[in-house]
Amino acid sequence: VAEVWSPLRKREIHAAFLATGAPFAESVWRGIERGIDRYTREWAEMRRRACEATRVRGEQSEDLLDRKMFCLDQRLREVQAVTDLFMRPDAKVVERAAETVAALPDPAACAHAANTLEKVPPPRDPRVRERLREAQAELAAAEALRRSGKAREALPLAEAFKERVMAIPYPPLRAEMFLLLGRLHLSLGEYETSEEELYQAVWAAEEGRDDLLKTECWRELVYNLGFRQARYAEAHRLARHAEAALARTDGDPRTEAALLR
């Protein structure tokens, strides 16, 4: 956490926000500072608990610890991507900054043993895992742009690493990539292309046995078909798929709330 959210980085981001000249920059800065402070405290606590459960109390296996750490590492890369973006903001980034921080995936989801064990495990080969980490960092950077309202800038980045992602034998990563592409095309009003990408995301999440991620993919399809295209009957059927996928998990209040909305 100290590398991603250090006092120096805080000062630099604060100054960068003020330099945009946005009249709301100071108040937005105070809000995101509290938000990221809270997020990183929770992240560190989750990591400590996961470590102690295996190495101190012997309550969980090394395999489960590895899976939880892999998940938590991905969450921290997403914080890194957001703070990297905040280092070079424009007024639009500042305006959307609170939403960008609020949309960071909850690190608590990494602690659910049932969800974590059900997923396809990350690759053991260190070289493949390093390629996976690099791809996750690129995805996180493009996702941070999308959440900041910069879908048009994020789309070419996502398209550029698509081939590399497809070459990595880890279906949940492919699902995240297709989900991102689907969301980007949706933001740009390209509903049919978005629909195809989102179905690809569903199938990859199914292959990866990642029900929470699959719920997100179905939910975006519900939004695309039902809200954007007014294909109400289809969207209601897709919502049942989302509800079924969510029911197979330990539950996630944010995911459920987003689906209900």
Short mmCIF file of N, CA and C in Angstrom, two decimals, residues 64-192:
data_model
loop_
_atom_site.label_atom_id
_atom_site.label_comp_id
_atom_site.label_asym_id
_atom_site.label_seq_id
_atom_site.Cartn_x
_atom_site.Cartn_y
_atom_site.Cartn_z
N LEU A 64 -5.50 -22.03 -0.90
CA LEU A 64 -6.50 -20.97 -0.71
C LEU A 64 -5.83 -19.63 -0.43
N LEU A 65 -4.75 -19.65 0.36
CA LEU A 65 -4.00 -18.42 0.62
C LEU A 65 -3.49 -17.84 -0.69
N ASP A 66 -2.92 -18.68 -1.55
CA ASP A 66 -2.39 -18.21 -2.83
C ASP A 66 -3.49 -17.57 -3.68
N ARG A 67 -4.67 -18.19 -3.69
CA ARG A 67 -5.78 -17.66 -4.48
C ARG A 67 -6.26 -16.32 -3.93
N LYS A 68 -6.33 -16.22 -2.60
CA LYS A 68 -6.76 -14.95 -2.01
C LYS A 68 -5.73 -13.85 -2.28
N MET A 69 -4.45 -14.17 -2.15
CA MET A 69 -3.41 -13.17 -2.41
C MET A 69 -3.43 -12.73 -3.87
N PHE A 70 -3.65 -13.68 -4.77
CA PHE A 70 -3.74 -13.35 -6.19
C PHE A 70 -4.87 -12.36 -6.43
N CYS A 71 -6.01 -12.60 -5.81
CA CYS A 71 -7.16 -11.71 -5.94
C CYS A 71 -6.86 -10.33 -5.34
N LEU A 72 -6.27 -10.32 -4.16
CA LEU A 72 -5.96 -9.04 -3.51
C LEU A 72 -4.91 -8.25 -4.29
N ASP A 73 -3.94 -8.95 -4.86
CA ASP A 73 -2.94 -8.26 -5.67
C ASP A 73 -3.60 -7.56 -6.86
N GLN A 74 -4.59 -8.22 -7.44
CA GLN A 74 -5.31 -7.60 -8.55
C GLN A 74 -6.05 -6.35 -8.08
N ARG A 75 -6.66 -6.40 -6.91
CA ARG A 75 -7.36 -5.22 -6.38
C ARG A 75 -6.38 -4.05 -6.21
N LEU A 76 -5.17 -4.35 -5.72
CA LEU A 76 -4.21 -3.27 -5.51
C LEU A 76 -3.73 -2.69 -6.84
N ARG A 77 -3.60 -3.55 -7.86
CA ARG A 77 -3.24 -3.02 -9.18
C ARG A 77 -4.31 -2.06 -9.68
N GLU A 78 -5.56 -2.31 -9.34
CA GLU A 78 -6.63 -1.41 -9.76
C GLU A 78 -6.53 -0.07 -9.04
N VAL A 79 -6.14 -0.09 -7.76
CA VAL A 79 -5.90 1.17 -7.04
C VAL A 79 -4.72 1.91 -7.68
N GLN A 80 -3.67 1.17 -8.02
CA GLN A 80 -2.50 1.76 -8.68
C GLN A 80 -2.91 2.46 -9.98
N ALA A 81 -3.76 1.79 -10.77
CA ALA A 81 -4.18 2.37 -12.05
C ALA A 81 -4.96 3.66 -11.83
N VAL A 82 -5.82 3.67 -10.82
CA VAL A 82 -6.62 4.87 -10.53
C VAL A 82 -5.71 6.02 -10.08
N THR A 83 -4.78 5.73 -9.18
CA THR A 83 -3.91 6.80 -8.71
C THR A 83 -2.95 7.27 -9.81
N ASP A 84 -2.54 6.37 -10.70
CA ASP A 84 -1.73 6.79 -11.86
C ASP A 84 -2.51 7.79 -12.70
N LEU A 85 -3.80 7.50 -12.93
CA LEU A 85 -4.64 8.41 -13.71
C LEU A 85 -4.79 9.75 -13.01
N PHE A 86 -4.92 9.71 -11.68
CA PHE A 86 -5.09 10.95 -10.93
C PHE A 86 -3.83 11.81 -10.91
N MET A 87 -2.70 11.22 -11.27
CA MET A 87 -1.46 12.00 -11.32
C MET A 87 -1.46 12.97 -12.50
N ARG A 88 -2.28 12.69 -13.52
CA ARG A 88 -2.31 13.55 -14.71
C ARG A 88 -3.77 13.85 -15.09
N PRO A 89 -4.50 14.50 -14.20
CA PRO A 89 -5.93 14.68 -14.43
C PRO A 89 -6.23 15.88 -15.32
N ASP A 90 -7.40 15.85 -15.93
CA ASP A 90 -8.00 17.06 -16.49
C ASP A 90 -9.29 17.30 -15.70
N ALA A 91 -10.04 18.31 -16.07
CA ALA A 91 -11.24 18.65 -15.30
C ALA A 91 -12.25 17.51 -15.29
N LYS A 92 -12.32 16.75 -16.38
CA LYS A 92 -13.27 15.64 -16.45
C LYS A 92 -12.89 14.54 -15.48
N VAL A 93 -11.59 14.23 -15.39
CA VAL A 93 -11.13 13.21 -14.44
C VAL A 93 -11.45 13.64 -13.02
N VAL A 94 -11.24 14.92 -12.70
CA VAL A 94 -11.55 15.43 -11.36
C VAL A 94 -13.05 15.33 -11.10
N GLU A 95 -13.85 15.70 -12.09
CA GLU A 95 -15.30 15.66 -11.93
C GLU A 95 -15.81 14.25 -11.64
N ARG A 96 -15.17 13.23 -12.25
CA ARG A 96 -15.61 11.85 -12.09
C ARG A 96 -14.82 11.09 -11.04
N ALA A 97 -13.91 11.76 -10.34
CA ALA A 97 -12.97 11.07 -9.45
C ALA A 97 -13.67 10.31 -8.34
N ALA A 98 -14.68 10.90 -7.72
CA ALA A 98 -15.37 10.22 -6.62
C ALA A 98 -16.03 8.94 -7.11
N GLU A 99 -16.68 9.00 -8.29
CA GLU A 99 -17.30 7.80 -8.87
C GLU A 99 -16.25 6.75 -9.20
N THR A 100 -15.10 7.20 -9.70
CA THR A 100 -14.03 6.27 -10.07
C THR A 100 -13.55 5.49 -8.86
N VAL A 101 -13.37 6.18 -7.74
CA VAL A 101 -12.93 5.51 -6.51
C VAL A 101 -14.03 4.61 -5.96
N ALA A 102 -15.27 5.10 -5.97
CA ALA A 102 -16.38 4.31 -5.44
C ALA A 102 -16.58 3.01 -6.21
N ALA A 103 -16.19 3.01 -7.50
CA ALA A 103 -16.40 1.83 -8.35
C ALA A 103 -15.29 0.79 -8.21
N LEU A 104 -14.27 1.06 -7.43
CA LEU A 104 -13.21 0.05 -7.24
C LEU A 104 -13.83 -1.22 -6.64
N PRO A 105 -13.50 -2.40 -7.18
CA PRO A 105 -14.08 -3.65 -6.67
C PRO A 105 -13.74 -3.86 -5.20
N ASP A 106 -14.70 -4.35 -4.45
CA ASP A 106 -14.56 -4.53 -3.02
C ASP A 106 -13.52 -5.62 -2.72
N PRO A 107 -12.46 -5.30 -1.96
CA PRO A 107 -11.47 -6.34 -1.63
C PRO A 107 -12.04 -7.45 -0.77
N ALA A 108 -13.16 -7.19 -0.08
CA ALA A 108 -13.77 -8.22 0.77
C ALA A 108 -14.21 -9.43 -0.03
N ALA A 109 -14.51 -9.23 -1.34
CA ALA A 109 -14.92 -10.36 -2.17
C ALA A 109 -13.80 -11.41 -2.28
N CYS A 110 -12.55 -10.98 -2.12
CA CYS A 110 -11.43 -11.91 -2.19
C CYS A 110 -11.39 -12.86 -1.00
N ALA A 111 -12.08 -12.49 0.07
CA ALA A 111 -12.01 -13.28 1.30
C ALA A 111 -13.00 -14.44 1.33
N HIS A 112 -13.96 -14.45 0.41
CA HIS A 112 -14.97 -15.51 0.41
C HIS A 112 -14.36 -16.80 -0.13
N ALA A 113 -14.18 -17.77 0.73
CA ALA A 113 -13.51 -19.01 0.34
C ALA A 113 -14.27 -19.75 -0.75
N ALA A 114 -15.60 -19.81 -0.63
CA ALA A 114 -16.39 -20.57 -1.61
C ALA A 114 -16.22 -19.98 -3.01
N ASN A 115 -16.32 -18.66 -3.12
CA ASN A 115 -16.16 -18.02 -4.43
C ASN A 115 -14.76 -18.22 -4.97
N THR A 116 -13.77 -18.10 -4.09
CA THR A 116 -12.37 -18.18 -4.51
C THR A 116 -12.00 -19.59 -4.95
N LEU A 117 -12.46 -20.60 -4.22
CA LEU A 117 -12.11 -21.98 -4.54
C LEU A 117 -12.84 -22.50 -5.77
N GLU A 118 -14.01 -21.94 -6.06
CA GLU A 118 -14.79 -22.41 -7.20
C GLU A 118 -14.14 -21.99 -8.51
N LYS A 119 -13.47 -20.84 -8.52
CA LYS A 119 -12.88 -20.33 -9.75
C LYS A 119 -11.74 -21.20 -10.22
N VAL A 120 -11.48 -21.17 -11.54
CA VAL A 120 -10.28 -21.79 -12.08
C VAL A 120 -9.07 -21.16 -11.41
N PRO A 121 -8.13 -21.95 -10.90
CA PRO A 121 -6.98 -21.37 -10.20
C PRO A 121 -6.06 -20.62 -11.15
N PRO A 122 -5.36 -19.62 -10.66
CA PRO A 122 -4.39 -18.91 -11.51
C PRO A 122 -3.26 -19.85 -11.91
N PRO A 123 -2.63 -19.63 -13.03
CA PRO A 123 -1.56 -20.52 -13.49
C PRO A 123 -0.40 -20.57 -12.51
N ARG A 124 0.22 -21.75 -12.42
CA ARG A 124 1.34 -21.93 -11.50
C ARG A 124 2.67 -21.49 -12.10
N ASP A 125 2.79 -21.61 -13.40
CA ASP A 125 4.04 -21.27 -14.08
C ASP A 125 4.36 -19.80 -13.82
N PRO A 126 5.52 -19.49 -13.20
CA PRO A 126 5.85 -18.10 -12.86
C PRO A 126 5.87 -17.18 -14.08
N ARG A 127 6.32 -17.70 -15.22
CA ARG A 127 6.39 -16.86 -16.42
C ARG A 127 4.99 -16.51 -16.92
N VAL A 128 4.09 -17.50 -16.90
CA VAL A 128 2.72 -17.24 -17.33
C VAL A 128 2.03 -16.29 -16.34
N ARG A 129 2.30 -16.50 -15.06
CA ARG A 129 1.67 -15.63 -14.05
C ARG A 129 2.17 -14.19 -14.20
N GLU A 130 3.43 -14.00 -14.56
CA GLU A 130 3.94 -12.65 -14.76
C GLU A 130 3.26 -11.99 -15.95
N ARG A 131 3.06 -12.74 -17.04
CA ARG A 131 2.32 -12.21 -18.18
C ARG A 131 0.89 -11.86 -17.78
N LEU A 132 0.32 -12.68 -16.92
CA LEU A 132 -1.04 -12.42 -16.43
C LEU A 132 -1.08 -11.13 -15.62
N ARG A 133 -0.09 -10.94 -14.75
CA ARG A 133 -0.05 -9.71 -13.95
C ARG A 133 0.07 -8.47 -14.84
N GLU A 134 0.93 -8.57 -15.87
CA GLU A 134 1.10 -7.43 -16.78
C GLU A 134 -0.21 -7.11 -17.51
N ALA A 135 -0.91 -8.16 -17.94
CA ALA A 135 -2.18 -7.95 -18.64
C ALA A 135 -3.22 -7.35 -17.70
N GLN A 136 -3.23 -7.81 -16.44
CA GLN A 136 -4.18 -7.24 -15.47
C GLN A 136 -3.90 -5.77 -15.22
N ALA A 137 -2.63 -5.39 -15.20
CA ALA A 137 -2.28 -3.98 -15.01
C ALA A 137 -2.77 -3.14 -16.19
N GLU A 138 -2.62 -3.68 -17.41
CA GLU A 138 -3.10 -2.95 -18.60
C GLU A 138 -4.63 -2.83 -18.58
N LEU A 139 -5.29 -3.91 -18.21
CA LEU A 139 -6.75 -3.87 -18.09
C LEU A 139 -7.18 -2.83 -17.07
N ALA A 140 -6.49 -2.81 -15.94
CA ALA A 140 -6.84 -1.87 -14.88
C ALA A 140 -6.68 -0.43 -15.34
N ALA A 141 -5.64 -0.16 -16.13
CA ALA A 141 -5.42 1.20 -16.63
C ALA A 141 -6.55 1.62 -17.57
N ALA A 142 -6.95 0.71 -18.47
CA ALA A 142 -8.04 1.02 -19.39
C ALA A 142 -9.36 1.17 -18.64
N GLU A 143 -9.56 0.34 -17.62
CA GLU A 143 -10.79 0.42 -16.82
C GLU A 143 -10.86 1.74 -16.06
N ALA A 144 -9.72 2.20 -15.54
CA ALA A 144 -9.70 3.48 -14.83
C ALA A 144 -10.10 4.62 -15.77
N LEU A 145 -9.63 4.56 -17.01
CA LEU A 145 -10.02 5.57 -17.99
C LEU A 145 -11.53 5.52 -18.25
N ARG A 146 -12.05 4.29 -18.40
CA ARG A 146 -13.50 4.15 -18.66
C ARG A 146 -14.31 4.76 -17.52
N ARG A 147 -13.94 4.44 -16.29
CA ARG A 147 -14.70 4.96 -15.15
C ARG A 147 -14.60 6.47 -15.04
N SER A 148 -13.56 7.03 -15.62
CA SER A 148 -13.39 8.50 -15.58
C SER A 148 -14.09 9.17 -16.76
N GLY A 149 -14.88 8.42 -17.50
CA GLY A 149 -15.63 9.00 -18.61
C GLY A 149 -14.83 9.15 -19.88
N LYS A 150 -13.74 8.37 -20.01
CA LYS A 150 -12.88 8.48 -21.18
C LYS A 150 -12.88 7.17 -21.98
N ALA A 151 -14.08 6.73 -22.33
CA ALA A 151 -14.22 5.47 -23.07
C ALA A 151 -13.51 5.53 -24.42
N ARG A 152 -13.58 6.66 -25.08
CA ARG A 152 -12.97 6.76 -26.41
C ARG A 152 -11.45 6.61 -26.33
N GLU A 153 -10.84 7.10 -25.27
CA GLU A 153 -9.39 6.93 -25.10
C GLU A 153 -9.05 5.51 -24.64
N ALA A 154 -9.95 4.89 -23.88
CA ALA A 154 -9.67 3.56 -23.33
C ALA A 154 -9.80 2.46 -24.38
N LEU A 155 -10.71 2.62 -25.35
CA LEU A 155 -10.99 1.55 -26.31
C LEU A 155 -9.76 1.12 -27.10
N PRO A 156 -8.96 2.03 -27.68
CA PRO A 156 -7.77 1.55 -28.42
C PRO A 156 -6.77 0.84 -27.52
N LEU A 157 -6.67 1.24 -26.25
CA LEU A 157 -5.78 0.54 -25.32
C LEU A 157 -6.26 -0.89 -25.12
N ALA A 158 -7.57 -1.06 -24.92
CA ALA A 158 -8.12 -2.39 -24.71
C ALA A 158 -7.96 -3.25 -25.96
N GLU A 159 -8.21 -2.69 -27.12
CA GLU A 159 -8.05 -3.45 -28.36
C GLU A 159 -6.60 -3.86 -28.57
N ALA A 160 -5.66 -3.02 -28.13
CA ALA A 160 -4.24 -3.29 -28.37
C ALA A 160 -3.74 -4.51 -27.60
N PHE A 161 -4.28 -4.76 -26.40
CA PHE A 161 -3.78 -5.92 -25.65
C PHE A 161 -4.71 -7.13 -25.74
N LYS A 162 -5.73 -7.06 -26.58
CA LYS A 162 -6.68 -8.17 -26.71
C LYS A 162 -5.98 -9.46 -27.13
N GLU A 163 -5.10 -9.38 -28.12
CA GLU A 163 -4.42 -10.58 -28.62
C GLU A 163 -3.55 -11.21 -27.54
N ARG A 164 -2.87 -10.39 -26.76
CA ARG A 164 -2.01 -10.92 -25.69
C ARG A 164 -2.85 -11.61 -24.62
N VAL A 165 -3.99 -11.03 -24.29
CA VAL A 165 -4.87 -11.64 -23.29
C VAL A 165 -5.37 -13.00 -23.77
N MET A 166 -5.74 -13.09 -25.04
CA MET A 166 -6.27 -14.33 -25.59
C MET A 166 -5.23 -15.45 -25.54
N ALA A 167 -3.95 -15.08 -25.51
CA ALA A 167 -2.88 -16.08 -25.50
C ALA A 167 -2.57 -16.59 -24.09
N ILE A 168 -3.16 -15.98 -23.06
CA ILE A 168 -2.90 -16.40 -21.68
C ILE A 168 -3.97 -17.39 -21.25
N PRO A 169 -3.58 -18.58 -20.79
CA PRO A 169 -4.56 -19.63 -20.46
C PRO A 169 -5.26 -19.41 -19.11
N TYR A 170 -6.05 -18.35 -19.04
CA TYR A 170 -6.76 -18.04 -17.81
C TYR A 170 -8.10 -17.41 -18.17
N PRO A 171 -9.18 -18.20 -18.24
CA PRO A 171 -10.48 -17.70 -18.72
C PRO A 171 -11.02 -16.47 -17.99
N PRO A 172 -10.88 -16.35 -16.64
CA PRO A 172 -11.40 -15.13 -16.01
C PRO A 172 -10.79 -13.84 -16.55
N LEU A 173 -9.53 -13.90 -16.96
CA LEU A 173 -8.90 -12.71 -17.55
C LEU A 173 -9.57 -12.36 -18.87
N ARG A 174 -9.85 -13.38 -19.69
CA ARG A 174 -10.54 -13.12 -20.96
C ARG A 174 -11.93 -12.54 -20.70
N ALA A 175 -12.60 -13.06 -19.67
CA ALA A 175 -13.93 -12.54 -19.33
C ALA A 175 -13.84 -11.07 -18.95
N GLU A 176 -12.84 -10.69 -18.15
CA GLU A 176 -12.68 -9.30 -17.75
C GLU A 176 -12.40 -8.41 -18.96
N MET A 177 -11.59 -8.93 -19.90
CA MET A 177 -11.28 -8.15 -21.10
C MET A 177 -12.53 -7.93 -21.94
N PHE A 178 -13.30 -9.00 -22.20
CA PHE A 178 -14.51 -8.85 -23.00
C PHE A 178 -15.55 -7.98 -22.29
N LEU A 179 -15.61 -8.09 -20.96
CA LEU A 179 -16.53 -7.23 -20.21
C LEU A 179 -16.14 -5.77 -20.37
N LEU A 180 -14.85 -5.48 -20.28
CA LEU A 180 -14.38 -4.11 -20.48
C LEU A 180 -14.73 -3.62 -21.89
N LEU A 181 -14.45 -4.44 -22.90
CA LEU A 181 -14.75 -4.05 -24.28
C LEU A 181 -16.25 -3.81 -24.45
N GLY A 182 -17.06 -4.70 -23.86
CA GLY A 182 -18.50 -4.53 -23.95
C GLY A 182 -18.96 -3.23 -23.32
N ARG A 183 -18.39 -2.90 -22.17
CA ARG A 183 -18.76 -1.65 -21.50
C ARG A 183 -18.32 -0.43 -22.30
N LEU A 184 -17.13 -0.52 -22.90
CA LEU A 184 -16.63 0.62 -23.68
C LEU A 184 -17.51 0.87 -24.90
N HIS A 185 -17.84 -0.18 -25.63
CA HIS A 185 -18.72 -0.01 -26.80
C HIS A 185 -20.10 0.48 -26.38
N LEU A 186 -20.57 0.01 -25.22
CA LEU A 186 -21.86 0.47 -24.71
C LEU A 186 -21.81 1.96 -24.41
N SER A 187 -20.73 2.42 -23.79
CA SER A 187 -20.58 3.84 -23.47
C SER A 187 -20.58 4.70 -24.74
N LEU A 188 -20.09 4.12 -25.85
CA LEU A 188 -20.00 4.86 -27.10
C LEU A 188 -21.25 4.69 -27.96
N GLY A 189 -22.27 4.02 -27.41
CA GLY A 189 -23.52 3.85 -28.14
C GLY A 189 -23.50 2.78 -29.19
N GLU A 190 -22.49 1.91 -29.17
CA GLU A 190 -22.36 0.83 -30.15
C GLU A 190 -22.95 -0.44 -29.54
N TYR A 191 -24.28 -0.50 -29.52
CA TYR A 191 -24.98 -1.50 -28.72
C TYR A 191 -24.83 -2.92 -29.24
N GLU A 192 -24.86 -3.11 -30.54
CA GLU A 192 -24.74 -4.46 -31.09
C GLU A 192 -23.34 -5.02 -30.85
#
